[in-house]
XYZ file of C-alpha atoms in Angstrom:
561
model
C 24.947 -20.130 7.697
C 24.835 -19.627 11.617
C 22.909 -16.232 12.521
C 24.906 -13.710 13.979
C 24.510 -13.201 17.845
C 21.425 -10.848 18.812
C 22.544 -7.628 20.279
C 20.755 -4.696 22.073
C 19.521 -1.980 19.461
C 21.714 0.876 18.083
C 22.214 2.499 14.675
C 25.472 1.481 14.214
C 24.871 -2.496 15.339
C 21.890 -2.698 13.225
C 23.758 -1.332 10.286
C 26.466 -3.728 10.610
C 24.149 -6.907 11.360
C 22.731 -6.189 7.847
C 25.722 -6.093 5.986
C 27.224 -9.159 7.784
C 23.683 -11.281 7.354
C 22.073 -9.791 4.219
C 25.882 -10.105 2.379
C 25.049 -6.912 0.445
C 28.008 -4.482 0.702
C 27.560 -1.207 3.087
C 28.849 1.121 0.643
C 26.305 2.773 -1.736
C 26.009 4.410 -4.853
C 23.244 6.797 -4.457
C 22.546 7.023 -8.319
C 22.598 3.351 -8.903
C 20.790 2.560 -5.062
C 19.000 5.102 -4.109
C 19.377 6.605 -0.303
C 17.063 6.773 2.760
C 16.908 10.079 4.827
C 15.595 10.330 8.177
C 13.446 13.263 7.393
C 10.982 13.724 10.710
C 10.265 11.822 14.300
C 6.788 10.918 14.381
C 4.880 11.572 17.829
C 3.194 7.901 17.740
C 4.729 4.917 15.758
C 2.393 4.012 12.847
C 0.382 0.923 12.112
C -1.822 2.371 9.627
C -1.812 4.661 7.008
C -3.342 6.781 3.684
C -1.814 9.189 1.844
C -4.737 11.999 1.549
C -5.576 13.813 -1.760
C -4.810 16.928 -2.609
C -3.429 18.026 1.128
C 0.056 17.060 0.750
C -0.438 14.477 3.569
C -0.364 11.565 5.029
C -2.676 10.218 7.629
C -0.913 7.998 10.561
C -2.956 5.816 13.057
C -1.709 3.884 16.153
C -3.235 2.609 18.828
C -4.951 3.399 21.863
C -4.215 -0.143 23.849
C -0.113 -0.385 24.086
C 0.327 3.118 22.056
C 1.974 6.200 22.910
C 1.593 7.469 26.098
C 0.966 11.442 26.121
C -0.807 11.441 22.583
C -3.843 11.028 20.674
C -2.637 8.224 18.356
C -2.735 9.631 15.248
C -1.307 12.515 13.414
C -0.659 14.345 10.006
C 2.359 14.405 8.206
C 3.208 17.223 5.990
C 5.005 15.678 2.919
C 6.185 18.527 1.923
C 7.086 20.255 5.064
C 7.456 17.440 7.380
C 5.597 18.719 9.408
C 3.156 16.880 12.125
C 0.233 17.218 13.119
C -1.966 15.561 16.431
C -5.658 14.239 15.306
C -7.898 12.732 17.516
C -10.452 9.845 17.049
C -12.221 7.703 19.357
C -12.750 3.581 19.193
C -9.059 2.055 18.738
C -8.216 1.378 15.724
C -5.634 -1.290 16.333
C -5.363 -3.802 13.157
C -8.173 -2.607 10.794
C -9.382 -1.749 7.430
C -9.799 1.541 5.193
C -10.340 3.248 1.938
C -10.533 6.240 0.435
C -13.977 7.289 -0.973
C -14.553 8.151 -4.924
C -16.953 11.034 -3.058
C -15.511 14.722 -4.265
C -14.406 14.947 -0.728
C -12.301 12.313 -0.771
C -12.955 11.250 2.684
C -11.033 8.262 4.174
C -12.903 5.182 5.905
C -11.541 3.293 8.463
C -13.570 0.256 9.517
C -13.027 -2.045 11.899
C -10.188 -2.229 14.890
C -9.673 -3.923 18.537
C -11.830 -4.640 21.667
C -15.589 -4.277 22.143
C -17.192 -1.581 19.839
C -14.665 -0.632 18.204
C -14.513 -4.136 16.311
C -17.403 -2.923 14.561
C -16.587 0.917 14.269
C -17.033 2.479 11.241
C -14.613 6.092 11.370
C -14.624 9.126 8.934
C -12.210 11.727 8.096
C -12.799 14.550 5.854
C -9.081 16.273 4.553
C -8.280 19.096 4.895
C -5.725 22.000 4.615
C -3.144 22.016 1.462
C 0.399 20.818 1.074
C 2.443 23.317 3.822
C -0.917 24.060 5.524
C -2.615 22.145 8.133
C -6.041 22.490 8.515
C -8.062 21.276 11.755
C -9.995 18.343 10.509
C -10.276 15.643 12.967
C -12.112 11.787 13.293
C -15.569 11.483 13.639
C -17.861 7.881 14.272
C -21.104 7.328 15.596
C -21.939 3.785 16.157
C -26.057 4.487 15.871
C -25.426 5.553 12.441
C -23.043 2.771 11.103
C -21.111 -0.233 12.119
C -20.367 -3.276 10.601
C -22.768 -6.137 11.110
C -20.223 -8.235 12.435
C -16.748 -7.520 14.275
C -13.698 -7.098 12.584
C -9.866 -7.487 13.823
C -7.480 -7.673 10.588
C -9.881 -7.264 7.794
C -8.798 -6.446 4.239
C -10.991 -3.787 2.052
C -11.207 -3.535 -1.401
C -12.964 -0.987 -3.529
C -15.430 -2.348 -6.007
C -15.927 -1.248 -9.840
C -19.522 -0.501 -8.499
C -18.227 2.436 -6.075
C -19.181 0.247 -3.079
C -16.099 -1.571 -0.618
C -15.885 -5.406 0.089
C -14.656 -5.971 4.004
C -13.312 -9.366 3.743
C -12.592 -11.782 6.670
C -10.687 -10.785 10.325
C -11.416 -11.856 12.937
C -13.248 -11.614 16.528
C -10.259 -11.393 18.881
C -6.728 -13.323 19.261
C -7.506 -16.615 18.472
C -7.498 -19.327 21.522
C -6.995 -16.352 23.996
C -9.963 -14.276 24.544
C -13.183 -15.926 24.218
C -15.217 -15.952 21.784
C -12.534 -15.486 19.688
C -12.691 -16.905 16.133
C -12.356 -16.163 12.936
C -14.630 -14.210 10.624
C -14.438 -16.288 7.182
C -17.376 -13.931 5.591
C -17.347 -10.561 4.300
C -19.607 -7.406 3.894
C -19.817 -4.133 1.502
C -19.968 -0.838 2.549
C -22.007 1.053 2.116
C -24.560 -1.523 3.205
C -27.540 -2.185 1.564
C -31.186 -2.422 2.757
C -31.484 -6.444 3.607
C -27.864 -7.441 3.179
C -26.199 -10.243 5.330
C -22.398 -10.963 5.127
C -21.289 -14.097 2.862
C -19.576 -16.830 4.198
C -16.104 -17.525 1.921
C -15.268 -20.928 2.136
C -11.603 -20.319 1.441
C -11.950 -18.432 4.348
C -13.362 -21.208 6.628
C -10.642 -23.853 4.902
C -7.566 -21.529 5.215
C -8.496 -20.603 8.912
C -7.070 -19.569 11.189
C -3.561 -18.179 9.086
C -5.500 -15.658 6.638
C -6.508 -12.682 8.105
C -5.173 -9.715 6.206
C -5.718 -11.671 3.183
C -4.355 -10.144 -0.177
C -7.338 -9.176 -2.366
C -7.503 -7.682 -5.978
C -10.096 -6.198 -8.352
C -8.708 -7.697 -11.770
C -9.632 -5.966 -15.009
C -12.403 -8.353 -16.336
C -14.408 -7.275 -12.575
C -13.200 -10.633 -10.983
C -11.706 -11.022 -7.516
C -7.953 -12.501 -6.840
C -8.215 -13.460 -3.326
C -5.580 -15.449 -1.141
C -5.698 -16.773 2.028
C -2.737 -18.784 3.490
C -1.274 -20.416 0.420
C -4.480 -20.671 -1.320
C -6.273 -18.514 -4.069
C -9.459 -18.195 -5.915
C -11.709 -15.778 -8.293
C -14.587 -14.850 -6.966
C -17.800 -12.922 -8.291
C -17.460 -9.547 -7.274
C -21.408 -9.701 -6.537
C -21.958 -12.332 -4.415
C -18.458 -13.732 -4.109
C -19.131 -17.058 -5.312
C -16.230 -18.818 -6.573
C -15.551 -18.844 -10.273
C -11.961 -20.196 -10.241
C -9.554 -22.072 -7.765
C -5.682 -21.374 -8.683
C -3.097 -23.367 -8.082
C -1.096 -23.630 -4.377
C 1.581 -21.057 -4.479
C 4.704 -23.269 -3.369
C 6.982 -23.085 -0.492
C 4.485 -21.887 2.222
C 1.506 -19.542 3.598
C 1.618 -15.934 2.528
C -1.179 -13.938 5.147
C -1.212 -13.151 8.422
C 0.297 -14.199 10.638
C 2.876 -15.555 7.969
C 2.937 -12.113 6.419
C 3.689 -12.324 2.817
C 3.231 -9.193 0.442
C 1.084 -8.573 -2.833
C 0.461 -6.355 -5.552
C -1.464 -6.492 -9.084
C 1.305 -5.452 -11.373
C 0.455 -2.748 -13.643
C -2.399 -2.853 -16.281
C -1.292 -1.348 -19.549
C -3.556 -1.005 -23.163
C -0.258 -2.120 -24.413
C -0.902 -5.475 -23.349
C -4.692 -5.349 -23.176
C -4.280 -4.951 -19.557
C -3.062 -8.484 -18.758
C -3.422 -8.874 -14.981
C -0.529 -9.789 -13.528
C -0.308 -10.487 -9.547
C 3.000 -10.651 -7.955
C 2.997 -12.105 -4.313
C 6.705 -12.297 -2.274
C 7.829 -13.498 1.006
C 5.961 -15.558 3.857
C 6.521 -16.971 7.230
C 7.145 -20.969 7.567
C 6.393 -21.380 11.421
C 5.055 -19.741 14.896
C 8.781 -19.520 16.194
C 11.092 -16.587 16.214
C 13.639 -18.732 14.595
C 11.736 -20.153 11.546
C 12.917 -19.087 8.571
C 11.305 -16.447 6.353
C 10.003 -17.069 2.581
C 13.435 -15.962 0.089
C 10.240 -17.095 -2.811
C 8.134 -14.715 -5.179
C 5.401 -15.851 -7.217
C 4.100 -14.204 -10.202
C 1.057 -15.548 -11.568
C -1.644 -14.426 -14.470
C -4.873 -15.267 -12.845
C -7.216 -15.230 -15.572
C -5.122 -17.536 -18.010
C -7.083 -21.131 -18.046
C -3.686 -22.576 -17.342
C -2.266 -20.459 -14.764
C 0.835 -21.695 -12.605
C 2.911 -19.660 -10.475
C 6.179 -18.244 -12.017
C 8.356 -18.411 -8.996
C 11.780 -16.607 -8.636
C 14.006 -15.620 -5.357
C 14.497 -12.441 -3.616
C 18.162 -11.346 -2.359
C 16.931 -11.884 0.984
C 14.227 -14.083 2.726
C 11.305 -11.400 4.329
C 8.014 -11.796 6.337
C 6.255 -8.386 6.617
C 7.763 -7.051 3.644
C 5.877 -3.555 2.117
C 5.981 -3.623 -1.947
C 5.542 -0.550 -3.743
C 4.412 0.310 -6.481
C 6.743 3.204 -8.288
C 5.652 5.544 -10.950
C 7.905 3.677 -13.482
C 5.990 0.443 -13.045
C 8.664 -1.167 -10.796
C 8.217 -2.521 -6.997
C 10.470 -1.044 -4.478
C 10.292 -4.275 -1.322
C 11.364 -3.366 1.481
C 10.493 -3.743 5.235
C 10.381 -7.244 7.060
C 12.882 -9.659 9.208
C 14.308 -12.845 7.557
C 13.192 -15.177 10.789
C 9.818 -15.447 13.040
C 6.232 -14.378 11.861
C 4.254 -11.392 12.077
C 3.252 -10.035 15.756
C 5.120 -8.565 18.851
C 8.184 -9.780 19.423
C 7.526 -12.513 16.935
C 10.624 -11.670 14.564
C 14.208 -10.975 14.329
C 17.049 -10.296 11.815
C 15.436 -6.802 10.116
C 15.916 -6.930 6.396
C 17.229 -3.432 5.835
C 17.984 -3.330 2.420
C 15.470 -2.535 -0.430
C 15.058 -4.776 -3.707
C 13.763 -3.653 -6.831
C 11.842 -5.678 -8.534
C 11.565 -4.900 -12.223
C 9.030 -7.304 -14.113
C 9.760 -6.163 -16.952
C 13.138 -8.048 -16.815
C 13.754 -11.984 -17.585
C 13.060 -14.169 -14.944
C 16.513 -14.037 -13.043
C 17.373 -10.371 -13.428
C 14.359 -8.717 -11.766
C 15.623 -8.571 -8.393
C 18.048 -5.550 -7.814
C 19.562 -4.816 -4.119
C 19.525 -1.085 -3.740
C 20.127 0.983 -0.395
C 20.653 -0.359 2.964
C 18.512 2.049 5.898
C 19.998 2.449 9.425
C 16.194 1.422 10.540
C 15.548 -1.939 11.967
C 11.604 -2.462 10.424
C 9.722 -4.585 11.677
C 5.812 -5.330 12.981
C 3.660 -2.979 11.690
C 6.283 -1.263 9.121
C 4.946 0.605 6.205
C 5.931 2.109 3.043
C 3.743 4.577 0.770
C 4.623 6.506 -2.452
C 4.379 10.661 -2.566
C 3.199 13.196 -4.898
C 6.653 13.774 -6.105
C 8.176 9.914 -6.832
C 9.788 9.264 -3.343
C 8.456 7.192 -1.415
C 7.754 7.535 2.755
C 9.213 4.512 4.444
C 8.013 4.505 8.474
C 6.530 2.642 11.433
C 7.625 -0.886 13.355
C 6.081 -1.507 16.909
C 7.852 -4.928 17.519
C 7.103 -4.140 21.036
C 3.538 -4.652 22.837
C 4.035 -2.212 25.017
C 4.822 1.336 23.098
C 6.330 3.256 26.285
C 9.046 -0.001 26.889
C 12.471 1.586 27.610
C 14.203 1.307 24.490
C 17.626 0.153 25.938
C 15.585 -3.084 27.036
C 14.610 -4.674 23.468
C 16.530 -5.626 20.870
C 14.143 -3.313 18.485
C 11.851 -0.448 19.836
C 9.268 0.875 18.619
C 9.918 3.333 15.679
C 9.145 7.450 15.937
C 11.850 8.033 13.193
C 10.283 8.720 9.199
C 12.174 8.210 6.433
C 11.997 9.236 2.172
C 13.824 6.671 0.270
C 15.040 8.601 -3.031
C 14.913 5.839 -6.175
C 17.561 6.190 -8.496
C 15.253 7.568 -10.990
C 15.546 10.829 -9.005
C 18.892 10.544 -7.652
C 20.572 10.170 -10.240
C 20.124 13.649 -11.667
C 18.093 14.175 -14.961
C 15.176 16.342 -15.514
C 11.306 15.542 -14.350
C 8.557 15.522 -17.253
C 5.991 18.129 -16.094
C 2.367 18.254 -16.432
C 1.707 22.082 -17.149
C -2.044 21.557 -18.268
C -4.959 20.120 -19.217
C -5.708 17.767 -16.485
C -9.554 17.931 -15.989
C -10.468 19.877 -12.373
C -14.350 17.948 -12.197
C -12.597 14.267 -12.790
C -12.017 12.083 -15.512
C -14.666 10.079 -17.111
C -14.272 6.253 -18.603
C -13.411 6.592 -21.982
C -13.271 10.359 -21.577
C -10.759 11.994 -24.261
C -8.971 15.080 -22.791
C -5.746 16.900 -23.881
C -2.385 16.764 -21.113
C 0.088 19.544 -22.246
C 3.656 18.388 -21.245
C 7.248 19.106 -20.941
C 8.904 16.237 -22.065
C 12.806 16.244 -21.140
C 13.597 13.565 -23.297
C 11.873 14.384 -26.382
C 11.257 10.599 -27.095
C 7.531 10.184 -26.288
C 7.819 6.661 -27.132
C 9.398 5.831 -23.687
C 6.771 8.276 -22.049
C 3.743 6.845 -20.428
C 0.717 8.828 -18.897
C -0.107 6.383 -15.774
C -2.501 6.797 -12.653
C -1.837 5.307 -9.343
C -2.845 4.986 -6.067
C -1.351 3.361 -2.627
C -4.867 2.756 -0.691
C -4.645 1.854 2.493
C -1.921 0.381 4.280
C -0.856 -1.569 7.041
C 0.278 -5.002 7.789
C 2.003 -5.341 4.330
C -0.993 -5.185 2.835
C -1.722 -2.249 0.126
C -5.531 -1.971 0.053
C -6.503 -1.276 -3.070
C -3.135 -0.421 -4.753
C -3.080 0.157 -8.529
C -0.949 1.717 -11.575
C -2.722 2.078 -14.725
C -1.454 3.292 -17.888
C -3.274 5.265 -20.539
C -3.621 5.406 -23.793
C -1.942 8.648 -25.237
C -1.055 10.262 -27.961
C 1.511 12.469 -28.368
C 2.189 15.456 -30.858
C 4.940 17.822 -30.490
C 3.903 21.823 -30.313
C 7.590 23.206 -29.529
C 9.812 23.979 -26.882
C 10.070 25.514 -23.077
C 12.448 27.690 -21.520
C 13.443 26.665 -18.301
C 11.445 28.253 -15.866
C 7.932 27.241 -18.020
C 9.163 23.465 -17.143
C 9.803 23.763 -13.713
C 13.707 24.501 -13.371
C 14.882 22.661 -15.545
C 17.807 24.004 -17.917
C 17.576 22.849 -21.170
C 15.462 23.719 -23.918
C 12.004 21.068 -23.222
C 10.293 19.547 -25.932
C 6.708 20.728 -25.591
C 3.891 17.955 -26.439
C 0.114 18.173 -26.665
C -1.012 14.355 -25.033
C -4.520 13.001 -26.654
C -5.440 10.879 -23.281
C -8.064 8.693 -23.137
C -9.853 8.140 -20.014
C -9.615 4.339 -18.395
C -11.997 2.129 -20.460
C -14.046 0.877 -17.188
C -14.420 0.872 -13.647
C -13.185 -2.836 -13.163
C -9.549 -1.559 -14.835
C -10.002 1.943 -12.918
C -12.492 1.753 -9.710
C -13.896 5.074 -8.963
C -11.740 6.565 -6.295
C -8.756 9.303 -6.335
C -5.698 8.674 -8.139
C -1.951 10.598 -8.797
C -1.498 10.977 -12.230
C 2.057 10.911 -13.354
C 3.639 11.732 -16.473
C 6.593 8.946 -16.841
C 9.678 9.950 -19.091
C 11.632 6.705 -19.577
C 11.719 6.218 -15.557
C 11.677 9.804 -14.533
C 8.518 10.801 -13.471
C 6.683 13.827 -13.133
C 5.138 15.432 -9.873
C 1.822 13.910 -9.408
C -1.298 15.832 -9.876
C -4.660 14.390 -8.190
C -8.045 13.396 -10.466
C -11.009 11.826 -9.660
C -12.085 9.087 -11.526
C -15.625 7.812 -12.534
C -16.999 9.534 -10.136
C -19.365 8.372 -7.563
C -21.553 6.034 -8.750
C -22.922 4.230 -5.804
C -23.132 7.770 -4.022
C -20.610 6.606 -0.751
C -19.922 10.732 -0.486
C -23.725 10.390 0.705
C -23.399 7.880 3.557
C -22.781 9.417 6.714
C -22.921 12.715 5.049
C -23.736 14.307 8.278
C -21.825 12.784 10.501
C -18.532 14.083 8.339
């Protein structure tokens, strides 16, 4: 099929290129699609991102070198209010890493970022405020108290069972173009111990130099999945040693700057928390016109005779962002069907969502759903909320933030949107969590007692599930997770309608035996939503901490934050 002619950017021409490339319809049915709403205009276009516990917010980042003349570069969004916020920080923070801490604080850790010290920069923000209330937090770092030990451009983090963070790979500069520039096929934790050195990772130094960003995963028996171009191993998640090489996933690379995305399906005691990792799109070439991946592949990584399930996508995407959703379903969106990852690298925004349900046959997972008015591209992102919608913003295709917009085919993106599901938008009533969830965190193994409004009154499609986003940018979901519990459930009567939350039918009332995760390699310690799930409905989210803070990160830098 020949592409359709390149215009100058509008609404309106963007909408229709979609519907005459993608071949999915224009009209919509909300409660079968979903719908996007432009809810907010940003004041810088985000690269990076993490929703923040308990505040109702999100945290944005830019960046200082090409960003958004007239601001500070990053800001808080209100979810609730939509609402934004300016916050300050200091060393640019272009193309890095973060986490959120297990600390009771739940401070957020950027690492990394772009051009001298900042490569190194270690960054701390302690939340603050409540959902509808900002509060005046702002960035703090302080490069005689921490820094990596070696620079870092387009490092992934993951958080450990142990409490402690694994920085993994990046690299020194653009490759070829500012010497030294190379890449950094090692990795570090954080917080750093007395003595440590970073460990080389040879399937860093084999896959170089088309794996930075590379998709890691802590699987439920403590192992590592990581992948680096179209390669993938296990890996001791103590000295990251390889245990296991997997097999190739076909049809191409999958990391930066061939920008696949990944995501550890979810881990359920119905299953004995068989690991599942689902990886989807991929660039083929370092031309605007090469094709993007149409490919998904599905793999169990600790089955002695995995192979990669592979099954196509509606549409081909590099960049895409896939979300986890409360039901246990990926929302993909984001991403162009031609070029590779980088500034004006890509072209033909894919502005339709796909849900991918994996609980479906091979075949029938893949579901078109709404179409946005949003060309996405570069540095697009996509995070779920509190309340089951998820925030869909960013794109900086351009390397210059302040270009006049009526001279690129895509500028850079101030507009936020909330994609609705069709869980919520097709009417129904939400499940609500009136009680019982533990205020001083959730133990492993811990048995506690959820009281619920249960709309349906058919437990057996409910599920009690934690999640979390981590940190994202890139495509890549640091540390994302969805975790079922075991629960119990026992009926103790019914609730008018203003006891569960509006809604106006008699609700079944149910006393939930939880039990806490079984271990930290299934759960790491962090902050998670926990959702009540009725059939797909889900509840609003309420925040716990889980397993604490074993290695004591709420320590480090205690006084600088």
């Amino acid at each position: 099929m020949r592409l359709p002619a390149k215009t100058v950017f509008s609404a309106a021409a963007a909408a229709a290129a979609v519907a005459l490339f993608s071949g999915h319809a224009a009209a919509q049915t909300p409660a079968l699609d979903g719908f996007f709403q432009i809810v907010a205009q940003g004041l810088v276009a985000s690269i990076h991102a993490v929703l923040l516990p308990r505040t109702g917010k999100v945290m944005m980042l830019e960046r200082i070198d090409g960003g958004q003349a007239g601001t500070v570069h990053a800001m808080e969004f209100d979810t609730t209010t939509f609402a934004v916020r300016p916050v300050a920080f200091a060393s640019d923070v272009f193309c890095s890493a973060g986490f959120v801490s297990p600390d009771p604080l739940a401070r957020v850790f950027n690492v990394g970022g772009w051009i001298g010290p900042a490569l190194e920069a270690v960054r701390v923000f302690v939340p603050c405020g409540t959902p509808g209330l900002f509060g005046q937090c702002q960035w703090a770092e302080d490069a005689t108290l921490a820094a990596l030990k070696v620079p870092r451009w387009y490092p992934t983090a993951l958080p450990l069972a142990n409490g402690r963070v694994a920085v993994i790979g990046g690299t020194t500069g653009i490759v070829g173009v500012f010497p030294p520039a190379f890449n950094q096929p090692n990795m570090e934790f954080v917080p750093p111990a007395a003595g440590e050195q970073v460990i080389t990772l040879q399937l860093l130094v084999d896959t170089d130099t088309y794996n930075m960003y590379p998709h890691a995963h802590l699987l439920p028996n403590n192992l590592v999945f990581l992948m680096a171009g179209d390669r993938s191993q296990l890996l001791n998640p103590n000295t990251f040693a390889p245990v296991a090489e997997l097999p190739v996933i076909p049809d191409g690379k999958r990391t930066y700057p061939f920008t696949g995305g990944s995501v550890l399906l979810t881990l359920s005691p119905r299953n004995n928390y068989l690991a599942e990792v689902l990886v989807c799109g991929g660039g083929t070439g370092t031309v605007i016109t090469a094709p993007a991946l149409a490919s998904c592949g599905r793999i169990s990584p600790l089955d002695p005779a995995a192979q990669w399930q592979m099954e196509a996508m509606p549409y081909a995407r590099v960049m895409p962002d896939l979300t986890l959703l409360p039901d246990g379903t990926v929302l993909i969106l984001n991403g162009a069907q031609t070029g590779w990852a980088g500034f004006a690298n890509a072209e033909y925004p894919v502005q339709t969502a796909v849900l991918y349900d994996p609980y479906l046959p091979v075949g029938a997972r893949m579901r078109p759903l709404a179409t946005s008015t949003i060309a996405r591209l570069y540095h697009s992102e996509a995070l779920l909320m509190d309340d089951g919608r998820v925030l869909v913003f960013g794109s900086t295709p351009n390397a210059n933030a302040n270009v006049d917009p009526a001279t690129v085919p895509y500028p850079n993106e101030l507009r936020i949107e909330v994609y609705t599901p069709p869980y919520l938008a097709n009417g129904g009533y939400r499940p609500v969590l009136m009680g019982g969830v533990p205020l001083g965190g959730v133990a492993y193994m811990q048995a506690m007692t959820l009281n619920v409004a249960l709309p349906s009154g058919a437990p057996q499609q409910a599920q009690i599930v934690l999640m979390t986003n981590g940190f994202v940018t890139h495509s890549t979901h640091m540390g994302q997770r969805r975790v079922e519990l075991s629960a119990v459930w026992q009926r103790v009567g019914g609730a008018g309608a203003a006891a569960a939350a509006r809604q106006t039918q008699q609700t079944p009332l149910y006393n939930v035996q939880v039990t806490g995760p079984p271990n930290a390699a299934i759960v790491p310690p962090g902050w998670y939503q926990l959702f009540v799930v009725d059939g797909r409905m889900p509840s609003v989210a309420q925040w716990v901490q889980v397993g604490g803070d074993p290695y004591g990160v709420g320590r480090w830098l205690q006084n600088l934050a």
